[in-house]
mmCIF file of C-alpha atoms in Angstrom:
data_model
loop_
_atom_site.group_PDB
_atom_site.id
_atom_site.type_symbol
_atom_site.label_atom_id
_atom_site.label_comp_id
_atom_site.label_asym_id
_atom_site.label_seq_id
_atom_site.Cartn_x
_atom_site.Cartn_y
_atom_site.Cartn_z
ATOM 1 C CA MET A 253 111.784 128.757 -41.510
ATOM 2 C CA GLY A 254 110.332 125.294 -41.606
ATOM 3 C CA GLU A 255 107.749 126.087 -38.919
ATOM 4 C CA LYS A 256 106.716 129.331 -40.676
ATOM 5 C CA ALA A 257 106.268 127.484 -43.958
ATOM 6 C CA ILE A 258 104.018 124.939 -42.283
ATOM 7 C CA ILE A 259 101.963 127.726 -40.650
ATOM 8 C CA ASN A 260 101.556 129.529 -44.009
ATOM 9 C CA ILE A 261 100.385 126.336 -45.677
ATOM 10 C CA LYS A 262 97.823 125.724 -42.953
ATOM 11 C CA THR A 263 96.597 129.322 -43.210
ATOM 12 C CA PHE A 264 96.254 128.993 -47.003
ATOM 13 C CA CYS A 265 94.331 125.760 -46.658
ATOM 14 C CA ARG A 266 91.951 127.337 -44.140
ATOM 15 C CA ARG A 267 91.379 130.313 -46.427
ATOM 16 C CA ALA A 268 90.967 128.263 -49.659
ATOM 17 C CA PRO A 269 87.305 128.311 -50.756
ATOM 18 C CA ARG A 270 85.542 125.015 -50.637
ATOM 19 C CA ALA A 271 83.875 123.631 -53.727
ATOM 20 C CA ARG A 272 80.279 124.767 -53.699
ATOM 21 C CA SER A 273 77.463 122.271 -54.191
ATOM 22 C CA GLY A 274 76.427 124.174 -57.311
ATOM 23 C CA ASP A 275 79.873 123.677 -58.844
ATOM 24 C CA ARG A 276 79.750 119.956 -58.120
ATOM 25 C CA LEU A 277 76.277 119.746 -59.665
ATOM 26 C CA HIS A 278 77.450 121.653 -62.748
ATOM 27 C CA ALA A 279 80.422 119.305 -63.137
ATOM 28 C CA LEU A 280 78.145 116.280 -62.748
ATOM 29 C CA ILE A 281 75.726 117.615 -65.373
ATOM 30 C CA HIS A 282 78.646 118.319 -67.715
ATOM 31 C CA MET A 283 79.973 114.776 -67.320
ATOM 32 C CA GLU A 284 76.486 113.354 -67.868
ATOM 33 C CA SER A 285 75.977 115.446 -71.003
ATOM 34 C CA MET A 286 79.330 114.316 -72.341
ATOM 35 C CA THR A 287 78.283 110.712 -71.721
ATOM 36 C CA LEU A 288 74.968 111.209 -73.537
ATOM 37 C CA TYR A 289 76.792 112.963 -76.352
ATOM 38 C CA GLY A 290 79.180 110.046 -76.691
ATOM 39 C CA LEU A 291 76.324 107.544 -76.716
ATOM 40 C CA ALA A 292 73.864 109.325 -79.004
ATOM 41 C CA LEU A 293 75.709 111.843 -81.164
ATOM 42 C CA GLY A 294 79.386 110.962 -80.928
ATOM 43 C CA PRO A 295 79.324 108.127 -83.516
ATOM 44 C CA PHE A 296 77.673 110.373 -86.108
ATOM 45 C CA ALA A 297 79.978 113.322 -85.387
ATOM 46 C CA GLU A 298 83.104 111.187 -85.538
ATOM 47 C CA PHE A 299 82.522 108.813 -88.459
ATOM 48 C CA GLY A 300 81.429 109.721 -91.971
ATOM 49 C CA PHE A 301 79.972 106.294 -92.713
ATOM 50 C CA MET A 302 77.598 106.694 -89.765
ATOM 51 C CA ARG A 303 76.424 110.068 -91.089
ATOM 52 C CA ARG A 304 75.827 108.636 -94.553
ATOM 53 C CA ALA A 305 73.911 105.716 -93.046
ATOM 54 C CA LEU A 306 71.715 108.133 -91.082
ATOM 55 C CA VAL A 307 71.027 110.184 -94.227
ATOM 56 C CA ALA A 308 70.079 106.954 -96.013
ATOM 57 C CA CYS A 309 67.610 106.171 -93.213
ATOM 58 C CA LEU A 310 66.155 109.671 -93.518
ATOM 59 C CA VAL A 311 65.678 109.349 -97.284
ATOM 60 C CA LEU A 312 64.106 105.910 -96.974
ATOM 61 C CA ALA A 313 61.814 107.092 -94.175
ATOM 62 C CA LEU A 314 60.482 110.011 -96.220
ATOM 63 C CA SER A 315 59.365 107.848 -99.125
ATOM 64 C CA CYS A 316 58.672 104.501 -97.453
ATOM 65 C CA GLY A 317 56.413 106.019 -94.779
ATOM 66 C CA PRO A 318 53.566 107.117 -97.108
ATOM 67 C CA ILE A 319 53.898 104.066 -99.355
ATOM 68 C CA GLY A 320 53.863 101.673 -96.412
ATOM 69 C CA THR A 321 50.772 103.440 -95.074
ATOM 70 C CA ILE A 322 48.926 102.936 -98.364
ATOM 71 C CA LEU A 323 49.962 99.266 -98.384
ATOM 72 C CA VAL A 324 48.532 98.805 -94.888
ATOM 73 C CA ILE A 325 45.265 100.563 -95.810
ATOM 74 C CA ARG A 326 44.902 98.480 -98.985
ATOM 75 C CA ARG A 327 45.679 95.297 -96.999
ATOM 76 C CA MET A 328 48.674 94.596 -99.219
ATOM 77 C CA SER A 329 51.351 94.308 -96.547
ATOM 78 C CA LEU A 330 52.423 90.804 -97.536
ATOM 79 C CA MET A 331 52.432 91.816 -101.192
ATOM 80 C CA GLY A 332 55.101 94.351 -100.309
ATOM 81 C CA ASP A 333 57.153 91.501 -98.891
ATOM 82 C CA ALA A 334 56.588 89.484 -102.053
ATOM 83 C CA LEU A 335 57.746 92.363 -104.246
ATOM 84 C CA SER A 336 60.858 92.837 -102.128
ATOM 85 C CA HIS A 337 61.900 89.263 -102.888
ATOM 86 C CA SER A 338 61.065 89.700 -106.556
ATOM 87 C CA VAL A 339 63.853 92.280 -106.811
ATOM 88 C CA LEU A 340 66.514 89.673 -106.006
ATOM 89 C CA PRO A 341 66.980 87.896 -109.393
ATOM 90 C CA GLY A 342 67.370 91.184 -111.290
ATOM 91 C CA ALA A 343 69.887 92.463 -108.747
ATOM 92 C CA ALA A 344 71.694 89.139 -108.976
ATOM 93 C CA LEU A 345 71.881 89.379 -112.781
ATOM 94 C CA GLY A 346 73.230 92.910 -112.498
ATOM 95 C CA PHE A 347 75.824 91.680 -110.027
ATOM 96 C CA ILE A 348 76.874 88.790 -112.288
ATOM 97 C CA MET A 349 77.279 91.046 -115.334
ATOM 98 C CA ALA A 350 78.889 94.095 -113.707
ATOM 99 C CA GLY A 351 79.910 93.137 -110.179
ATOM 100 C CA LEU A 352 78.951 95.422 -107.328
ATOM 101 C CA SER A 353 77.819 98.112 -109.762
ATOM 102 C CA LEU A 354 75.095 100.307 -108.331
ATOM 103 C CA PRO A 355 73.414 101.215 -111.676
ATOM 104 C CA ALA A 356 73.457 97.622 -112.967
ATOM 105 C CA MET A 357 72.030 96.120 -109.780
ATOM 106 C CA SER A 358 69.421 98.860 -109.456
ATOM 107 C CA LEU A 359 68.208 98.559 -113.038
ATOM 108 C CA GLY A 360 68.157 94.778 -112.809
ATOM 109 C CA GLY A 361 66.225 94.845 -109.556
ATOM 110 C CA LEU A 362 63.745 97.395 -110.905
ATOM 111 C CA ALA A 363 63.146 95.352 -114.058
ATOM 112 C CA ALA A 364 62.679 92.101 -112.124
ATOM 113 C CA GLY A 365 60.288 93.683 -109.645
ATOM 114 C CA LEU A 366 58.177 95.276 -112.366
ATOM 115 C CA VAL A 367 58.023 91.997 -114.312
ATOM 116 C CA ALA A 368 56.852 90.138 -111.207
ATOM 117 C CA ALA A 369 54.245 92.805 -110.370
ATOM 118 C CA LEU A 370 52.854 93.017 -113.913
ATOM 119 C CA SER A 371 52.865 89.238 -114.354
ATOM 120 C CA SER A 372 50.952 88.806 -111.115
ATOM 121 C CA GLY A 373 48.383 91.353 -112.291
ATOM 122 C CA VAL A 374 47.960 89.617 -115.655
ATOM 123 C CA VAL A 375 47.460 86.211 -114.027
ATOM 124 C CA THR A 376 44.933 87.699 -111.604
ATOM 125 C CA ARG A 377 42.896 89.302 -114.393
ATOM 126 C CA LEU A 378 42.960 86.310 -116.762
ATOM 127 C CA THR A 379 42.395 83.512 -114.225
ATOM 128 C CA PRO A 380 40.288 82.966 -111.085
ATOM 129 C CA LEU A 381 43.455 83.047 -108.941
ATOM 130 C CA ARG A 382 43.423 85.846 -106.373
ATOM 131 C CA GLU A 383 46.094 88.528 -106.369
ATOM 132 C CA ASP A 384 47.727 87.493 -103.086
ATOM 133 C CA ALA A 385 48.211 83.906 -104.298
ATOM 134 C CA SER A 386 49.613 85.134 -107.595
ATOM 135 C CA PHE A 387 52.077 87.422 -105.836
ATOM 136 C CA ALA A 388 53.119 84.579 -103.529
ATOM 137 C CA ALA A 389 53.829 82.301 -106.501
ATOM 138 C CA PHE A 390 55.994 84.837 -108.319
ATOM 139 C CA TYR A 391 57.741 85.805 -105.091
ATOM 140 C CA LEU A 392 58.801 82.204 -104.429
ATOM 141 C CA ILE A 393 59.966 81.738 -108.014
ATOM 142 C CA SER A 394 61.952 84.981 -107.916
ATOM 143 C CA LEU A 395 63.552 84.247 -104.553
ATOM 144 C CA ALA A 396 64.635 80.756 -105.567
ATOM 145 C CA PHE A 397 65.958 81.959 -108.937
ATOM 146 C CA GLY A 398 67.885 84.829 -107.360
ATOM 147 C CA VAL A 399 69.503 82.636 -104.710
ATOM 148 C CA LEU A 400 70.422 80.093 -107.398
ATOM 149 C CA LEU A 401 72.064 82.754 -109.561
ATOM 150 C CA VAL A 402 74.166 84.185 -106.752
ATOM 151 C CA SER A 403 75.087 80.747 -105.389
ATOM 152 C CA THR A 404 76.345 79.506 -108.761
ATOM 153 C CA HIS A 405 78.092 82.711 -109.884
ATOM 154 C CA GLY A 406 79.190 84.281 -106.621
ATOM 155 C CA SER A 407 79.959 83.453 -103.022
ATOM 156 C CA ASN A 408 78.128 83.257 -99.731
ATOM 157 C CA VAL A 409 79.360 86.753 -98.921
ATOM 158 C CA ASP A 410 77.791 88.102 -102.113
ATOM 159 C CA LEU A 411 74.528 86.346 -101.305
ATOM 160 C CA LEU A 412 74.458 87.798 -97.794
ATOM 161 C CA HIS A 413 75.173 91.254 -99.197
ATOM 162 C CA LEU A 414 72.190 91.055 -101.570
ATOM 163 C CA LEU A 415 69.860 89.536 -98.989
ATOM 164 C CA PHE A 416 70.732 91.681 -95.975
ATOM 165 C CA GLY A 417 72.565 94.710 -97.403
ATOM 166 C CA SER A 418 75.127 96.845 -95.617
ATOM 167 C CA ILE A 419 73.932 100.325 -94.784
ATOM 168 C CA LEU A 420 77.325 101.284 -93.349
ATOM 169 C CA THR A 421 78.892 100.957 -96.806
ATOM 170 C CA VAL A 422 76.444 103.370 -98.495
ATOM 171 C CA ASP A 423 78.427 105.891 -100.543
ATOM 172 C CA ASP A 424 77.562 109.222 -102.107
ATOM 173 C CA ALA A 425 76.394 107.636 -105.374
ATOM 174 C CA ALA A 426 73.932 105.416 -103.503
ATOM 175 C CA LEU A 427 72.665 108.411 -101.525
ATOM 176 C CA PHE A 428 72.047 110.371 -104.729
ATOM 177 C CA LEU A 429 70.181 107.396 -106.208
ATOM 178 C CA MET A 430 68.063 106.966 -103.081
ATOM 179 C CA GLY A 431 67.355 110.696 -102.938
ATOM 180 C CA GLY A 432 66.268 110.741 -106.577
ATOM 181 C CA ILE A 433 63.994 107.742 -106.045
ATOM 182 C CA ALA A 434 62.452 109.297 -102.915
ATOM 183 C CA THR A 435 61.820 112.605 -104.693
ATOM 184 C CA SER A 436 60.297 110.933 -107.742
ATOM 185 C CA SER A 437 58.157 108.699 -105.540
ATOM 186 C CA LEU A 438 56.721 111.574 -103.533
ATOM 187 C CA LEU A 439 55.969 113.576 -106.694
ATOM 188 C CA LEU A 440 54.231 110.660 -108.421
ATOM 189 C CA LEU A 441 52.382 109.789 -105.232
ATOM 190 C CA ALA A 442 51.093 113.369 -105.073
ATOM 191 C CA VAL A 443 49.796 113.057 -108.661
ATOM 192 C CA ILE A 444 47.879 109.809 -108.080
ATOM 193 C CA TYR A 445 46.986 110.515 -104.435
ATOM 194 C CA ARG A 446 43.272 111.298 -104.816
ATOM 195 C CA PRO A 447 42.278 108.376 -107.095
ATOM 196 C CA LEU A 448 44.549 106.084 -105.071
ATOM 197 C CA VAL A 449 42.817 106.971 -101.803
ATOM 198 C CA VAL A 450 39.356 106.632 -103.392
ATOM 199 C CA ASP A 451 40.383 103.243 -104.787
ATOM 200 C CA CYS A 452 41.423 102.179 -101.287
ATOM 201 C CA PHE A 453 38.022 102.843 -99.717
ATOM 202 C CA ASP A 454 35.475 102.744 -102.558
ATOM 203 C CA PRO A 455 36.779 101.293 -105.839
ATOM 204 C CA GLY A 456 33.214 100.994 -107.156
ATOM 205 C CA PHE A 457 32.713 104.751 -106.922
ATOM 206 C CA LEU A 458 36.017 105.337 -108.729
ATOM 207 C CA ARG A 459 34.870 103.125 -111.609
ATOM 208 C CA ALA A 460 31.478 104.860 -111.661
ATOM 209 C CA VAL A 461 33.057 108.302 -112.141
ATOM 210 C CA GLY A 462 35.366 107.044 -114.872
ATOM 211 C CA GLY A 463 38.523 106.670 -112.795
ATOM 212 C CA ARG A 464 41.144 104.206 -113.939
ATOM 213 C CA GLY A 465 41.652 102.146 -110.807
ATOM 214 C CA GLY A 466 43.729 99.517 -112.597
ATOM 215 C CA LEU A 467 46.156 102.091 -113.978
ATOM 216 C CA VAL A 468 46.480 103.795 -110.598
ATOM 217 C CA HIS A 469 47.106 100.419 -108.970
ATOM 218 C CA THR A 470 49.824 99.652 -111.506
ATOM 219 C CA PHE A 471 51.548 102.982 -110.886
ATOM 220 C CA PHE A 472 51.405 102.356 -107.159
ATOM 221 C CA LEU A 473 52.976 98.909 -107.512
ATOM 222 C CA ALA A 474 55.731 100.494 -109.600
ATOM 223 C CA LEU A 475 56.341 102.954 -106.738
ATOM 224 C CA VAL A 476 56.587 100.071 -104.278
ATOM 225 C CA VAL A 477 59.146 98.302 -106.460
ATOM 226 C CA LEU A 478 61.104 101.522 -106.985
ATOM 227 C CA ASN A 479 61.403 102.139 -103.254
ATOM 228 C CA LEU A 480 62.322 98.544 -102.553
ATOM 229 C CA VAL A 481 65.141 98.941 -105.071
ATOM 230 C CA ALA A 482 66.313 101.992 -103.120
ATOM 231 C CA GLY A 483 65.999 100.122 -99.844
ATOM 232 C CA PHE A 484 67.892 97.017 -100.869
ATOM 233 C CA GLN A 485 71.009 99.126 -101.487
ATOM 234 C CA ALA A 486 71.139 99.714 -97.751
ATOM 235 C CA LEU A 487 69.151 96.944 -96.082
ATOM 236 C CA GLY A 488 69.094 94.116 -98.637
ATOM 237 C CA THR A 489 66.071 92.517 -100.256
ATOM 238 C CA LEU A 490 64.977 90.750 -97.066
ATOM 239 C CA MET A 491 65.250 93.762 -94.751
ATOM 240 C CA ALA A 492 64.093 96.611 -97.029
ATOM 241 C CA VAL A 493 60.414 95.848 -96.629
ATOM 242 C CA GLY A 494 60.802 95.902 -92.827
ATOM 243 C CA LEU A 495 61.458 99.644 -92.740
ATOM 244 C CA MET A 496 58.487 100.147 -95.040
ATOM 245 C CA MET A 497 55.872 98.014 -93.259
ATOM 246 C CA LEU A 498 56.689 97.953 -89.529
ATOM 247 C CA PRO A 499 56.511 101.749 -88.920
ATOM 248 C CA ALA A 500 53.339 101.975 -91.031
ATOM 249 C CA ALA A 501 51.693 99.203 -89.003
ATOM 250 C CA ALA A 502 52.825 100.800 -85.723
ATOM 251 C CA ALA A 503 51.467 104.230 -86.697
ATOM 252 C CA ARG A 504 47.987 102.692 -86.934
ATOM 253 C CA PHE A 505 47.871 102.562 -83.114
ATOM 254 C CA TRP A 506 48.739 106.245 -82.627
ATOM 255 C CA VAL A 507 46.881 108.416 -85.164
ATOM 256 C CA ARG A 508 43.783 108.238 -87.359
ATOM 257 C CA GLU A 509 43.939 110.489 -90.445
ATOM 258 C CA LEU A 510 45.761 109.368 -93.562
ATOM 259 C CA TRP A 511 48.195 112.284 -93.653
ATOM 260 C CA SER A 512 49.057 111.848 -89.972
ATOM 261 C CA LEU A 513 49.516 108.105 -90.525
ATOM 262 C CA SER A 514 52.075 108.848 -93.246
ATOM 263 C CA ALA A 515 53.870 111.427 -91.089
ATOM 264 C CA ALA A 516 53.932 109.147 -88.040
ATOM 265 C CA SER A 517 55.164 106.244 -90.168
ATOM 266 C CA SER A 518 58.038 108.325 -91.555
ATOM 267 C CA ALA A 519 58.926 109.576 -88.060
ATOM 268 C CA LEU A 520 58.947 106.049 -86.631
ATOM 269 C CA ALA A 521 61.063 104.812 -89.556
ATOM 270 C CA LEU A 522 63.620 107.576 -89.001
ATOM 271 C CA ALA A 523 63.703 106.952 -85.242
ATOM 272 C CA SER A 524 64.157 103.224 -85.870
ATOM 273 C CA GLY A 525 67.045 103.953 -88.233
ATOM 274 C CA PHE A 526 68.710 106.307 -85.738
ATOM 275 C CA LEU A 527 68.373 103.975 -82.746
ATOM 276 C CA GLY A 528 69.209 100.896 -84.804
ATOM 277 C CA LEU A 529 72.453 102.453 -86.006
ATOM 278 C CA LEU A 530 73.395 103.340 -82.426
ATOM 279 C CA VAL A 531 72.623 99.816 -81.240
ATOM 280 C CA SER A 532 74.665 98.275 -84.039
ATOM 281 C CA TYR A 533 77.572 100.647 -83.332
ATOM 282 C CA HIS A 534 77.765 100.196 -79.565
ATOM 283 C CA LEU A 535 76.983 96.467 -79.485
ATOM 284 C CA ASP A 536 78.871 95.562 -82.688
ATOM 285 C CA LEU A 537 75.795 94.088 -84.403
ATOM 286 C CA PRO A 538 74.763 93.992 -88.073
ATOM 287 C CA SER A 539 73.169 97.330 -88.862
ATOM 288 C CA GLY A 540 70.291 96.230 -91.120
ATOM 289 C CA PRO A 541 68.788 93.636 -88.756
ATOM 290 C CA ALA A 542 69.323 95.999 -85.815
ATOM 291 C CA ILE A 543 67.294 98.740 -87.542
ATOM 292 C CA VAL A 544 64.460 96.358 -88.417
ATOM 293 C CA LEU A 545 64.429 94.876 -84.908
ATOM 294 C CA VAL A 546 64.140 98.355 -83.395
ATOM 295 C CA ALA A 547 61.219 99.018 -85.749
ATOM 296 C CA GLY A 548 59.741 95.693 -84.624
ATOM 297 C CA LEU A 549 60.042 96.683 -80.963
ATOM 298 C CA ALA A 550 58.310 99.976 -81.772
ATOM 299 C CA TYR A 551 55.500 98.003 -83.406
ATOM 300 C CA LEU A 552 55.109 95.690 -80.395
ATOM 301 C CA ALA A 553 55.108 98.664 -78.023
ATOM 302 C CA SER A 554 52.455 100.352 -80.169
ATOM 303 C CA VAL A 555 50.282 97.241 -80.164
ATOM 304 C CA ALA A 556 50.514 97.069 -76.378
ATOM 305 C CA LEU A 557 50.433 100.739 -75.338
ATOM 306 C CA GLY A 558 49.245 102.924 -78.230
ATOM 307 C CA PRO A 559 46.345 105.348 -77.624
ATOM 308 C CA ARG A 560 44.182 103.885 -80.444
ATOM 309 C CA ASP A 561 42.857 100.310 -80.448
ATOM 310 C CA SER A 562 45.865 98.922 -78.590
ATOM 311 C CA LEU A 563 45.678 96.136 -76.022
ATOM 312 C CA ARG A 564 45.795 98.718 -73.260
ATOM 313 C CA VAL A 565 42.847 100.655 -74.677
ATOM 314 C CA LEU A 566 40.736 97.655 -75.651
ATOM 315 C CA TYR A 567 41.179 95.553 -72.536
ATOM 316 C CA VAL A 568 42.861 97.376 -69.651
ATOM 317 C CA GLN A 569 40.960 100.664 -69.836
ATOM 318 C CA ARG A 570 37.688 98.994 -70.835
ATOM 319 C CA THR A 571 37.939 96.577 -67.912
ATOM 320 C CA HIS A 572 38.662 99.479 -65.563
ATOM 321 C CA LEU A 573 35.626 101.445 -66.829
ATOM 322 C CA GLU A 574 33.330 98.439 -66.596
ATOM 323 C CA ALA A 575 34.482 97.814 -63.042
#
């Protein structure tokens, strides 16, 4: 009986079908897809805070892309940075009076940013001082005052939260606020779009046809402040302007028309948010700086390799053609 059992086992093994190469390839592809799923989509499918952070990046990208593009065209990129710091003292006052209250900090930040923007405009119109110098002065005053308020009435943790944000702690209330700000910004931008674009390229013509360039400029600055208030909820006052300016500057090396610049800027901002969240999740890094650094890498890659006016186009291809 023992010998027969051994013979039957050998016969079964000889008759058992071998694994086909196609089956092995299918299994390998399945394992690879599961690995890619775990790296790219798994964190968002598994954790709600990652999904909310990604939605926050999407909302910010939709509104910050067009506004950042206009800032780049108007050569006001550093003014956007100045306004982002001007939000800090109002947010700090809201924090001191109501703690980590979203409405109080948002209203305080909006009020402080608008005061800084309007004060800079008044000083520019009434004195020979240029607008960039005026913005720089108010930005430094606001930053110092905000840091002083938080340092004397809070802790280092509170200061870091206001300066750098925490996109992974964004809740539903913050998402609704950011969505409302993005919707309002896009609607108002659509209303002032034509005179704003004319003012960017030919302000003299706008004045000649009776357009109110100063009023349009004021509305645009209010939009910048409003979106920086939305951004600081997730990225802090220091990081919010990064998602607004870096994708807009990078888009300049890929497309030409204004509408395509805005679309490319929003797409790059969303991609930076998505990849930055993945980097922060897998490498255990702070999410806000990771998102801005990814946007910075996209900008550097665009400067080097973009199809329009990049280093590759201006020097590598030109040298090759001349040779």
